[in-house]
Amino acid sequence: TIMAQVSCSDAYLNSPFGLMTTSAQAGAKLLFRGSDEYISKVSGPSQMVHLVKIPKNEIGDVVVGKYTLIEDVQHMPILVERKATIQGNVCRIMVQVRSKLTNLGDMEDFTIAVAVPERINGETVEVLRGDGKWDDVKRTIKWKLPLLVKGESFMVSASCQLWSPLEEEDAHEVVFPVLLRCSSPADQI
C-alpha cells in the first residue's frame, strides 16, 4: 500500500506530484493499481509515471495505490529443515539451516524464531542446542547467529512438554512454525 500526505502553503490547492513505479530488480514484474480518486494521469510505456492530486480537504494519509512485486528466484541461498517429534507428552524441535556452496557470499544477522503452540507447557521449554532464549510472553524461542559462512550449516534444538499426552489423531494440532531472518551483502534473499 502506498500512502501519501500533502501539506502545501497554498490555501486553496495542494501541489500535485509525480509517482514513478519501477522495479529495481531486473526480471521482476511490478503490478500497480492506482486509486481512481487521486491518480489522474498515467504516462510512459516502460516507466509508469502517475500524476497524484490530493484535494485540500483531505487531512492525513490517503491511500494512493497498491502494488505487488513478482519475481522468480532461481537460486535460493539457504536451506531450512525443521523436524518435530512427540513421544508421550515430550516434544522435541530441531531446525537446521545450511548456506549453499553456490552463494556469492556469507549470510549475516541470522535470527531463527520458533513459535510454541498453546498445547505446550511454557514452563517446560528447554533449549538443548544453540544459544536460544525462551520468551514466555510471545511464546517463541529465538536463536541468533551473527554469521554463517557459505557452504556451512548450523542446528538448533529445544525440548518441551505437552500439558497432557496427545491422541494420535490430534498430533496435527501441535505445529511449530519457524521464522528465519537474515541478510547477505552479496546474495538476494
mmCIF file with all atom_site columns, N, CA and C in Angstrom, residues 86-118:
data_model
loop_
_atom_site.group_PDB
_atom_site.id
_atom_site.type_symbol
_atom_site.label_atom_id
_atom_site.label_alt_id
_atom_site.label_comp_id
_atom_site.label_asym_id
_atom_site.label_entity_id
_atom_site.label_seq_id
_atom_site.pdbx_PDB_ins_code
_atom_site.Cartn_x
_atom_site.Cartn_y
_atom_site.Cartn_z
_atom_site.occupancy
_atom_site.B_iso_or_equiv
_atom_site.pdbx_formal_charge
_atom_site.auth_seq_id
_atom_site.auth_comp_id
_atom_site.auth_asym_id
_atom_site.auth_atom_id
_atom_site.pdbx_PDB_model_num
ATOM 1  N N  . ILE A 1 86  ? 7.099  -36.075 18.791 1.00 0.00 ? 86  ILE A N  1
ATOM 2  C CA . ILE A 1 86  ? 6.326  -36.155 20.027 1.00 0.00 ? 86  ILE A CA 1
ATOM 3  C C  . ILE A 1 86  ? 6.344  -37.610 20.485 1.00 0.00 ? 86  ILE A C  1
ATOM 4  N N  . GLN A 1 87  ? 6.782  -37.800 21.727 1.00 0.00 ? 87  GLN A N  1
ATOM 5  C CA . GLN A 1 87  ? 6.747  -39.122 22.344 1.00 0.00 ? 87  GLN A CA 1
ATOM 6  C C  . GLN A 1 87  ? 6.113  -38.961 23.715 1.00 0.00 ? 87  GLN A C  1
ATOM 7  N N  . GLY A 1 88  ? 4.924  -39.505 23.870 1.00 0.00 ? 88  GLY A N  1
ATOM 8  C CA . GLY A 1 88  ? 4.191  -39.309 25.129 1.00 0.00 ? 88  GLY A CA 1
ATOM 9  C C  . GLY A 1 88  ? 3.794  -37.862 25.248 1.00 0.00 ? 88  GLY A C  1
ATOM 10 N N  . ASN A 1 89  ? 4.290  -37.196 26.281 1.00 0.00 ? 89  ASN A N  1
ATOM 11 C CA . ASN A 1 89  ? 3.999  -35.773 26.404 1.00 0.00 ? 89  ASN A CA 1
ATOM 12 C C  . ASN A 1 89  ? 5.253  -34.920 26.188 1.00 0.00 ? 89  ASN A C  1
ATOM 13 N N  . VAL A 1 90  ? 6.344  -35.509 25.672 1.00 0.00 ? 90  VAL A N  1
ATOM 14 C CA . VAL A 1 90  ? 7.595  -34.783 25.415 1.00 0.00 ? 90  VAL A CA 1
ATOM 15 C C  . VAL A 1 90  ? 7.704  -34.455 23.925 1.00 0.00 ? 90  VAL A C  1
ATOM 16 N N  . CYS A 1 91  ? 7.965  -33.180 23.648 1.00 0.00 ? 91  CYS A N  1
ATOM 17 C CA . CYS A 1 91  ? 8.170  -32.714 22.270 1.00 0.00 ? 91  CYS A CA 1
ATOM 18 C C  . CYS A 1 91  ? 9.613  -32.260 22.113 1.00 0.00 ? 91  CYS A C  1
ATOM 19 N N  . ARG A 1 92  ? 10.170 -32.551 20.966 1.00 0.00 ? 92  ARG A N  1
ATOM 20 C CA . ARG A 1 92  ? 11.498 -32.052 20.603 1.00 0.00 ? 92  ARG A CA 1
ATOM 21 C C  . ARG A 1 92  ? 11.379 -31.394 19.237 1.00 0.00 ? 92  ARG A C  1
ATOM 22 N N  . ILE A 1 93  ? 12.010 -30.225 19.115 1.00 0.00 ? 93  ILE A N  1
ATOM 23 C CA . ILE A 1 93  ? 12.010 -29.490 17.854 1.00 0.00 ? 93  ILE A CA 1
ATOM 24 C C  . ILE A 1 93  ? 13.454 -29.225 17.458 1.00 0.00 ? 93  ILE A C  1
ATOM 25 N N  . MET A 1 94  ? 13.769 -29.443 16.183 1.00 0.00 ? 94  MET A N  1
ATOM 26 C CA . MET A 1 94  ? 15.107 -29.223 15.658 1.00 0.00 ? 94  MET A CA 1
ATOM 27 C C  . MET A 1 94  ? 14.982 -28.407 14.375 1.00 0.00 ? 94  MET A C  1
ATOM 28 N N  . VAL A 1 95  ? 15.860 -27.420 14.219 1.00 0.00 ? 95  VAL A N  1
ATOM 29 C CA . VAL A 1 95  ? 15.910 -26.626 12.991 1.00 0.00 ? 95  VAL A CA 1
ATOM 30 C C  . VAL A 1 95  ? 17.357 -26.599 12.521 1.00 0.00 ? 95  VAL A C  1
ATOM 31 N N  . GLN A 1 96  ? 17.568 -26.945 11.260 1.00 0.00 ? 96  GLN A N  1
ATOM 32 C CA . GLN A 1 96  ? 18.901 -26.888 10.671 1.00 0.00 ? 96  GLN A CA 1
ATOM 33 C C  . GLN A 1 96  ? 18.861 -25.924 9.499  1.00 0.00 ? 96  GLN A C  1
ATOM 34 N N  . VAL A 1 97  ? 19.854 -25.043 9.433  1.00 0.00 ? 97  VAL A N  1
ATOM 35 C CA . VAL A 1 97  ? 19.967 -24.061 8.355  1.00 0.00 ? 97  VAL A CA 1
ATOM 36 C C  . VAL A 1 97  ? 21.305 -24.280 7.664  1.00 0.00 ? 97  VAL A C  1
ATOM 37 N N  . ARG A 1 98  ? 21.280 -24.317 6.328  1.00 0.00 ? 98  ARG A N  1
ATOM 38 C CA . ARG A 1 98  ? 22.513 -24.502 5.575  1.00 0.00 ? 98  ARG A CA 1
ATOM 39 C C  . ARG A 1 98  ? 22.611 -23.435 4.503  1.00 0.00 ? 98  ARG A C  1
ATOM 40 N N  . SER A 1 99  ? 23.780 -22.823 4.423  1.00 0.00 ? 99  SER A N  1
ATOM 41 C CA . SER A 1 99  ? 24.087 -21.858 3.382  1.00 0.00 ? 99  SER A CA 1
ATOM 42 C C  . SER A 1 99  ? 24.688 -22.629 2.205  1.00 0.00 ? 99  SER A C  1
ATOM 43 N N  . LYS A 1 100 ? 24.178 -22.403 1.012  1.00 0.00 ? 100 LYS A N  1
ATOM 44 C CA . LYS A 1 100 ? 24.629 -23.171 -0.151 1.00 0.00 ? 100 LYS A CA 1
ATOM 45 C C  . LYS A 1 100 ? 26.049 -22.780 -0.570 1.00 0.00 ? 100 LYS A C  1
ATOM 46 N N  . LEU A 1 101 ? 26.769 -23.755 -1.116 1.00 0.00 ? 101 LEU A N  1
ATOM 47 C CA . LEU A 1 101 ? 28.119 -23.513 -1.633 1.00 0.00 ? 101 LEU A CA 1
ATOM 48 C C  . LEU A 1 101 ? 28.103 -22.572 -2.829 1.00 0.00 ? 101 LEU A C  1
ATOM 49 N N  . THR A 1 102 ? 26.999 -22.523 -3.543 1.00 0.00 ? 102 THR A N  1
ATOM 50 C CA . THR A 1 102 ? 26.899 -21.679 -4.737 1.00 0.00 ? 102 THR A CA 1
ATOM 51 C C  . THR A 1 102 ? 26.613 -20.218 -4.411 1.00 0.00 ? 102 THR A C  1
ATOM 52 N N  . ASN A 1 103 ? 26.457 -19.885 -3.126 1.00 0.00 ? 103 ASN A N  1
ATOM 53 C CA . ASN A 1 103 ? 26.204 -18.497 -2.754 1.00 0.00 ? 103 ASN A CA 1
ATOM 54 C C  . ASN A 1 103 ? 27.381 -17.615 -3.148 1.00 0.00 ? 103 ASN A C  1
ATOM 55 N N  . LEU A 1 104 ? 27.092 -16.359 -3.397 1.00 0.00 ? 104 LEU A N  1
ATOM 56 C CA . LEU A 1 104 ? 28.143 -15.405 -3.737 1.00 0.00 ? 104 LEU A CA 1
ATOM 57 C C  . LEU A 1 104 ? 28.918 -14.968 -2.502 1.00 0.00 ? 104 LEU A C  1
ATOM 58 N N  . GLY A 1 105 ? 28.293 -15.022 -1.331 1.00 0.00 ? 105 GLY A N  1
ATOM 59 C CA . GLY A 1 105 ? 28.957 -14.580 -0.107 1.00 0.00 ? 105 GLY A CA 1
ATOM 60 C C  . GLY A 1 105 ? 28.347 -15.228 1.114  1.00 0.00 ? 105 GLY A C  1
ATOM 61 N N  . ASP A 1 106 ? 28.778 -14.753 2.268  1.00 0.00 ? 106 ASP A N  1
ATOM 62 C CA . ASP A 1 106 ? 28.299 -15.280 3.544  1.00 0.00 ? 106 ASP A CA 1
ATOM 63 C C  . ASP A 1 106 ? 26.943 -14.677 3.897  1.00 0.00 ? 106 ASP A C  1
ATOM 64 N N  . MET A 1 107 ? 26.213 -15.345 4.797  1.00 0.00 ? 107 MET A N  1
ATOM 65 C CA . MET A 1 107 ? 24.933 -14.860 5.304  1.00 0.00 ? 107 MET A CA 1
ATOM 66 C C  . MET A 1 107 ? 25.186 -14.237 6.683  1.00 0.00 ? 107 MET A C  1
ATOM 67 N N  . GLU A 1 108 ? 24.472 -13.159 6.984  1.00 0.00 ? 108 GLU A N  1
ATOM 68 C CA . GLU A 1 108 ? 24.710 -12.424 8.219  1.00 0.00 ? 108 GLU A CA 1
ATOM 69 C C  . GLU A 1 108 ? 23.419 -12.218 8.998  1.00 0.00 ? 108 GLU A C  1
ATOM 70 N N  . ASP A 1 109 ? 23.587 -11.895 10.271 1.00 0.00 ? 109 ASP A N  1
ATOM 71 C CA . ASP A 1 109 ? 22.485 -11.472 11.153 1.00 0.00 ? 109 ASP A CA 1
ATOM 72 C C  . ASP A 1 109 ? 21.312 -12.448 11.151 1.00 0.00 ? 109 ASP A C  1
ATOM 73 N N  . PHE A 1 110 ? 21.601 -13.707 11.406 1.00 0.00 ? 110 PHE A N  1
ATOM 74 C CA . PHE A 1 110 ? 20.558 -14.730 11.460 1.00 0.00 ? 110 PHE A CA 1
ATOM 75 C C  . PHE A 1 110 ? 19.730 -14.600 12.728 1.00 0.00 ? 110 PHE A C  1
ATOM 76 N N  . THR A 1 111 ? 18.441 -14.721 12.588 1.00 0.00 ? 111 THR A N  1
ATOM 77 C CA . THR A 1 111 ? 17.535 -14.908 13.708 1.00 0.00 ? 111 THR A CA 1
ATOM 78 C C  . THR A 1 111 ? 16.581 -16.025 13.326 1.00 0.00 ? 111 THR A C  1
ATOM 79 N N  . ILE A 1 112 ? 16.504 -17.031 14.171 1.00 0.00 ? 112 ILE A N  1
ATOM 80 C CA . ILE A 1 112 ? 15.542 -18.111 13.979 1.00 0.00 ? 112 ILE A CA 1
ATOM 81 C C  . ILE A 1 112 ? 14.559 -18.008 15.136 1.00 0.00 ? 112 ILE A C  1
ATOM 82 N N  . ALA A 1 113 ? 13.287 -17.942 14.809 1.00 0.00 ? 113 ALA A N  1
ATOM 83 C CA . ALA A 1 113 ? 12.247 -17.905 15.839 1.00 0.00 ? 113 ALA A CA 1
ATOM 84 C C  . ALA A 1 113 ? 11.307 -19.084 15.608 1.00 0.00 ? 113 ALA A C  1
ATOM 85 N N  . VAL A 1 114 ? 11.051 -19.826 16.663 1.00 0.00 ? 114 VAL A N  1
ATOM 86 C CA . VAL A 1 114 ? 10.122 -20.947 16.604 1.00 0.00 ? 114 VAL A CA 1
ATOM 87 C C  . VAL A 1 114 ? 8.943  -20.623 17.516 1.00 0.00 ? 114 VAL A C  1
ATOM 88 N N  . ALA A 1 115 ? 7.744  -20.610 16.947 1.00 0.00 ? 115 ALA A N  1
ATOM 89 C CA . ALA A 1 115 ? 6.537  -20.361 17.733 1.00 0.00 ? 115 ALA A CA 1
ATOM 90 C C  . ALA A 1 115 ? 6.126  -21.653 18.430 1.00 0.00 ? 115 ALA A C  1
ATOM 91 N N  . VAL A 1 116 ? 5.815  -21.538 19.706 1.00 0.00 ? 116 VAL A N  1
ATOM 92 C CA . VAL A 1 116 ? 5.447  -22.703 20.515 1.00 0.00 ? 116 VAL A CA 1
ATOM 93 C C  . VAL A 1 116 ? 3.932  -22.690 20.713 1.00 0.00 ? 116 VAL A C  1
ATOM 94 N N  . PRO A 1 117 ? 3.244  -23.764 20.325 1.00 0.00 ? 117 PRO A N  1
ATOM 95 C CA . PRO A 1 117 ? 1.778  -23.790 20.406 1.00 0.00 ? 117 PRO A CA 1
ATOM 96 C C  . PRO A 1 117 ? 1.264  -23.799 21.847 1.00 0.00 ? 117 PRO A C  1
ATOM 97 N N  . GLU A 1 118 ? -0.005 -23.442 21.992 1.00 0.00 ? 118 GLU A N  1
ATOM 98 C CA . GLU A 1 118 ? -0.649 -23.344 23.316 1.00 0.00 ? 118 GLU A CA 1
ATOM 99 C C  . GLU A 1 118 ? -0.737 -24.689 24.039 1.00 0.00 ? 118 GLU A C  1
#
